[in-house]
């Protein structure tokens, strides 16, 4: 993965795993790379990875079994909540951007309908 | 723990280290960043015990730099120290004879990882290959402290990434303490715990990289530039 330089690295790692969970790269209950593996693979400080994993444990996004590695949660409610959050975030970003161009809401809605009607691009 | 207190070092009239104090905790990767001539290399050489301070004190696990601390420290200088007739294998033999903590299995792992040939002459290798050879010679020891002086300078991005991976991998396996000087800020920031930024021998900034970024919502380069601008006015 590529890092941007502005955000803390641990936050970017959490976002990356969230996205992989939402888009199905990681399925519920699937094992994810261990902290050590990920640190080596990305060349990221292992203490930073540790922080990301600990926060994901606190968020109930992953479960770590001692000596067995880390796994995505089996709790489908967590996945649904993440999907919901991701959608709201994407919608508010696009709508606010279009509003900032001075587009009225009806026009934005029309544009979205037209886009959807065209089918998957 | 490496502790530097009020370090002063002058070459002629120029104060290269000007009342510099900091602590490098165990099990951390600390980046010593700074402009050209800021005093980064001098700081590393004094910790390694190759230079003496004019004033102030350096302690490594409570001891001043001496022969005992030298055995605990692994110093990768930015200048080339190997004879022109030496092949990589000669340098490896030399290191094995000098240091009891030389680890053959690490050396052969790094030979594979960097795709280096032991029969190659060090002085004839390209800059990037030479940097990898030097890093192999340094990382194949199991010293508690690793001092790396400009391991990335003049090296292409692909080799840089490999070098960064090798350093982090070594750190994951051994958890030593690493002090690394560079001016490639964006290159090292993902591997650092702490950052020290020095300019004209003075410490301008010191802190945990992730916390600094979180607090300021800026990249490490922007944070460091901000500290630099502030110091100049």
Tab-separated table of C-alpha atoms in Angstrom, chain B residues 19-212:
chain	number	residue	atom	x	y	z
B	19	UNK	CA	24.420	22.274	23.821
B	20	UNK	CA	22.526	19.308	22.403
B	21	UNK	CA	20.547	17.035	24.743
B	22	UNK	CA	18.309	14.078	24.001
B	23	UNK	CA	17.511	10.531	25.018
B	24	UNK	CA	17.132	7.564	22.664
B	25	UNK	CA	15.071	4.905	24.448
B	26	UNK	CA	15.594	1.193	23.983
B	27	UNK	CA	13.635	-0.651	21.323
B	28	UNK	CA	12.959	2.427	19.253
B	29	UNK	CA	13.951	3.704	15.855
B	30	UNK	CA	14.993	7.323	16.192
B	31	UNK	CA	15.537	9.560	13.190
B	32	UNK	CA	18.209	12.230	13.496
B	33	UNK	CA	17.227	14.670	10.794
B	34	UNK	CA	18.847	17.916	9.826
B	35	UNK	CA	20.203	20.171	7.122
B	36	UNK	CA	23.632	19.586	5.572
B	37	UNK	CA	26.303	20.307	8.140
B	38	UNK	CA	23.792	20.349	10.998
B	39	UNK	CA	25.972	18.076	13.105
B	40	UNK	CA	24.211	14.744	12.521
B	41	UNK	CA	27.296	12.718	11.616
B	42	UNK	CA	29.359	14.330	14.358
B	43	UNK	CA	26.678	13.362	16.869
B	44	UNK	CA	26.783	9.732	15.726
B	45	UNK	CA	30.590	9.631	15.774
B	46	UNK	CA	30.696	10.912	19.352
B	47	UNK	CA	28.154	8.263	20.427
B	48	UNK	CA	30.188	5.608	18.622
B	49	UNK	CA	33.222	6.762	20.622
B	50	UNK	CA	35.207	7.910	17.592
B	51	UNK	CA	35.193	11.560	18.663
B	52	UNK	CA	35.255	13.181	22.071
B	53	UNK	CA	32.944	15.962	23.182
B	54	UNK	CA	34.431	19.290	24.272
B	55	UNK	CA	31.745	19.607	26.930
B	56	UNK	CA	28.749	17.643	28.084
B	57	UNK	CA	28.233	13.941	28.518
B	58	UNK	CA	27.127	10.904	26.552
B	59	UNK	CA	26.162	7.686	28.303
B	60	UNK	CA	25.216	4.344	26.757
B	61	UNK	CA	23.392	2.208	29.323
B	62	UNK	CA	24.948	4.466	31.940
B	63	UNK	CA	28.508	4.117	30.629
B	64	UNK	CA	30.573	6.725	28.852
B	65	UNK	CA	31.783	5.724	25.376
B	66	UNK	CA	34.697	3.315	25.760
B	67	UNK	CA	35.746	-0.098	24.473
B	68	UNK	CA	32.873	-1.856	26.248
B	69	UNK	CA	30.241	0.415	24.715
B	70	UNK	CA	31.883	0.047	21.307
B	71	UNK	CA	31.150	-3.665	21.456
B	72	UNK	CA	27.460	-2.836	22.019
B	73	UNK	CA	27.346	-0.391	19.146
B	74	UNK	CA	27.231	-1.072	15.483
B	75	UNK	CA	28.193	2.002	13.488
B	76	UNK	CA	27.610	2.350	9.770
B	77	UNK	CA	29.606	5.397	8.653
B	78	UNK	CA	28.658	7.325	5.531
B	79	UNK	CA	32.241	7.234	4.237
B	80	UNK	CA	33.763	4.146	2.623
B	81	UNK	CA	36.073	2.359	5.005
B	82	UNK	CA	37.017	-0.745	3.015
B	83	UNK	CA	40.305	-1.279	1.149
B	84	UNK	CA	40.168	-1.156	-2.620
B	85	UNK	CA	41.380	-4.752	-2.979
B	86	UNK	CA	38.595	-6.107	-0.786
B	87	UNK	CA	35.830	-8.277	-2.116
B	88	UNK	CA	32.580	-8.444	-0.186
B	89	UNK	CA	33.641	-11.876	1.082
B	90	UNK	CA	36.940	-10.402	2.402
B	91	UNK	CA	35.067	-7.738	4.322
B	92	UNK	CA	32.696	-10.358	5.723
B	93	UNK	CA	35.667	-12.459	6.902
B	94	UNK	CA	37.194	-9.374	8.468
B	95	UNK	CA	33.984	-8.546	10.353
B	96	UNK	CA	33.632	-12.148	11.529
B	97	UNK	CA	37.194	-12.046	12.941
B	98	UNK	CA	36.716	-8.722	14.718
B	99	UNK	CA	33.232	-9.059	16.188
B	100	UNK	CA	32.080	-11.975	18.304
B	101	UNK	CA	28.447	-11.084	17.605
B	102	UNK	CA	28.800	-11.597	13.838
B	103	UNK	CA	25.973	-13.851	12.646
B	104	UNK	CA	26.653	-15.945	9.516
B	105	UNK	CA	23.012	-16.872	9.005
B	106	UNK	CA	21.984	-13.197	8.968
B	107	UNK	CA	24.767	-12.457	6.510
B	108	UNK	CA	23.657	-15.183	4.122
B	109	UNK	CA	20.021	-14.114	4.445
B	110	UNK	CA	20.994	-10.558	3.507
B	111	UNK	CA	23.147	-11.790	0.604
B	112	UNK	CA	19.997	-13.426	-0.786
B	113	UNK	CA	17.722	-10.529	0.043
B	114	UNK	CA	19.975	-7.949	-1.633
B	115	UNK	CA	21.068	-10.351	-4.385
B	116	UNK	CA	24.737	-9.618	-3.763
B	117	UNK	CA	27.754	-11.609	-4.939
B	118	UNK	CA	30.437	-12.279	-2.303
B	119	UNK	CA	33.096	-12.305	-5.035
B	120	UNK	CA	32.376	-8.718	-6.109
B	121	UNK	CA	34.910	-5.977	-5.349
B	122	UNK	CA	33.387	-3.438	-2.976
B	123	UNK	CA	35.072	-0.426	-4.570
B	124	UNK	CA	33.885	-1.342	-8.070
B	125	UNK	CA	30.233	-1.768	-7.105
B	126	UNK	CA	27.683	0.893	-8.013
B	127	UNK	CA	26.653	3.322	-5.305
B	128	UNK	CA	23.412	1.465	-4.606
B	129	UNK	CA	25.089	-1.935	-4.469
B	130	UNK	CA	27.840	-0.562	-2.241
B	131	UNK	CA	25.200	0.812	0.142
B	132	UNK	CA	23.616	-2.641	0.324
B	133	UNK	CA	27.014	-4.264	0.931
B	134	UNK	CA	27.764	-1.843	3.745
B	135	UNK	CA	24.360	-2.429	5.285
B	136	UNK	CA	24.862	-6.193	5.084
B	137	UNK	CA	28.156	-5.840	6.924
B	138	UNK	CA	26.502	-3.716	9.606
B	139	UNK	CA	23.249	-5.648	10.073
B	140	UNK	CA	24.957	-9.041	10.273
B	141	UNK	CA	26.148	-8.175	13.761
B	142	UNK	CA	23.797	-8.561	16.692
B	143	UNK	CA	24.739	-5.380	18.508
B	144	UNK	CA	22.266	-3.740	20.848
B	145	UNK	CA	22.635	-0.320	19.271
B	146	UNK	CA	22.714	0.391	15.586
B	147	UNK	CA	23.914	3.778	14.329
B	148	UNK	CA	23.263	4.355	10.641
B	149	UNK	CA	24.755	7.426	9.006
B	150	UNK	CA	22.917	8.382	5.807
B	151	UNK	CA	22.082	4.856	4.622
B	152	UNK	CA	19.906	6.250	1.802
B	153	UNK	CA	22.035	9.005	0.317
B	154	UNK	CA	22.410	8.899	-3.448
B	155	UNK	CA	20.453	5.686	-3.853
B	156	UNK	CA	17.616	5.025	-6.294
B	157	UNK	CA	14.075	4.597	-4.903
B	158	UNK	CA	13.938	0.837	-5.494
B	159	UNK	CA	17.140	0.141	-3.619
B	160	UNK	CA	15.997	2.575	-0.918
B	161	UNK	CA	12.858	0.595	-0.302
B	162	UNK	CA	14.853	-2.621	-0.067
B	163	UNK	CA	17.242	-1.035	2.392
B	164	UNK	CA	14.351	0.282	4.500
B	165	UNK	CA	12.756	-3.173	4.514
B	166	UNK	CA	16.010	-4.804	5.589
B	167	UNK	CA	16.386	-2.347	8.471
B	168	UNK	CA	12.806	-2.837	9.675
B	169	UNK	CA	13.051	-6.607	9.313
B	170	UNK	CA	16.193	-6.645	11.416
B	171	UNK	CA	14.448	-4.454	13.995
B	172	UNK	CA	11.386	-6.734	14.094
B	173	UNK	CA	13.615	-9.747	14.736
B	174	UNK	CA	15.969	-8.250	17.285
B	175	UNK	CA	14.335	-5.160	18.761
B	176	UNK	CA	17.578	-3.279	19.057
B	177	UNK	CA	17.706	0.504	19.244
B	178	UNK	CA	18.403	2.278	15.994
B	179	UNK	CA	19.605	5.819	15.465
B	180	UNK	CA	19.477	6.838	11.845
B	181	UNK	CA	20.618	10.101	10.266
B	182	UNK	CA	19.218	11.289	6.983
B	183	UNK	CA	17.841	14.236	5.118
B	184	UNK	CA	15.437	12.027	3.197
B	185	UNK	CA	12.588	12.855	5.590
B	186	UNK	CA	9.791	11.272	3.596
B	187	UNK	CA	11.880	8.148	3.075
B	188	UNK	CA	12.292	7.290	6.747
B	189	UNK	CA	9.163	8.624	8.385
B	190	UNK	CA	7.217	5.355	8.169
B	191	UNK	CA	9.932	3.528	10.070
B	192	UNK	CA	10.483	5.994	12.901
B	193	UNK	CA	9.248	6.123	16.470
B	194	UNK	CA	10.879	9.394	17.395
B	195	UNK	CA	12.307	12.274	15.433
B	196	UNK	CA	15.088	14.655	16.394
B	197	UNK	CA	15.625	17.625	14.117
B	198	UNK	CA	18.876	19.523	14.481
B	199	UNK	CA	20.099	22.663	12.798
B	200	UNK	CA	23.525	24.258	13.357
B	201	UNK	CA	24.164	21.918	16.246
B	202	UNK	CA	20.973	22.807	18.123
B	203	UNK	CA	17.935	20.649	18.700
B	204	UNK	CA	14.891	22.303	17.093
B	205	UNK	CA	12.321	19.539	17.367
B	206	UNK	CA	11.921	16.320	19.300
B	207	UNK	CA	8.948	13.998	19.566
B	208	UNK	CA	6.960	10.954	18.524
B	209	UNK	CA	6.388	11.109	14.760
B	210	UNK	CA	2.811	9.790	14.775
B	211	UNK	CA	1.759	12.089	17.618
B	212	UNK	CA	3.345	15.124	15.957
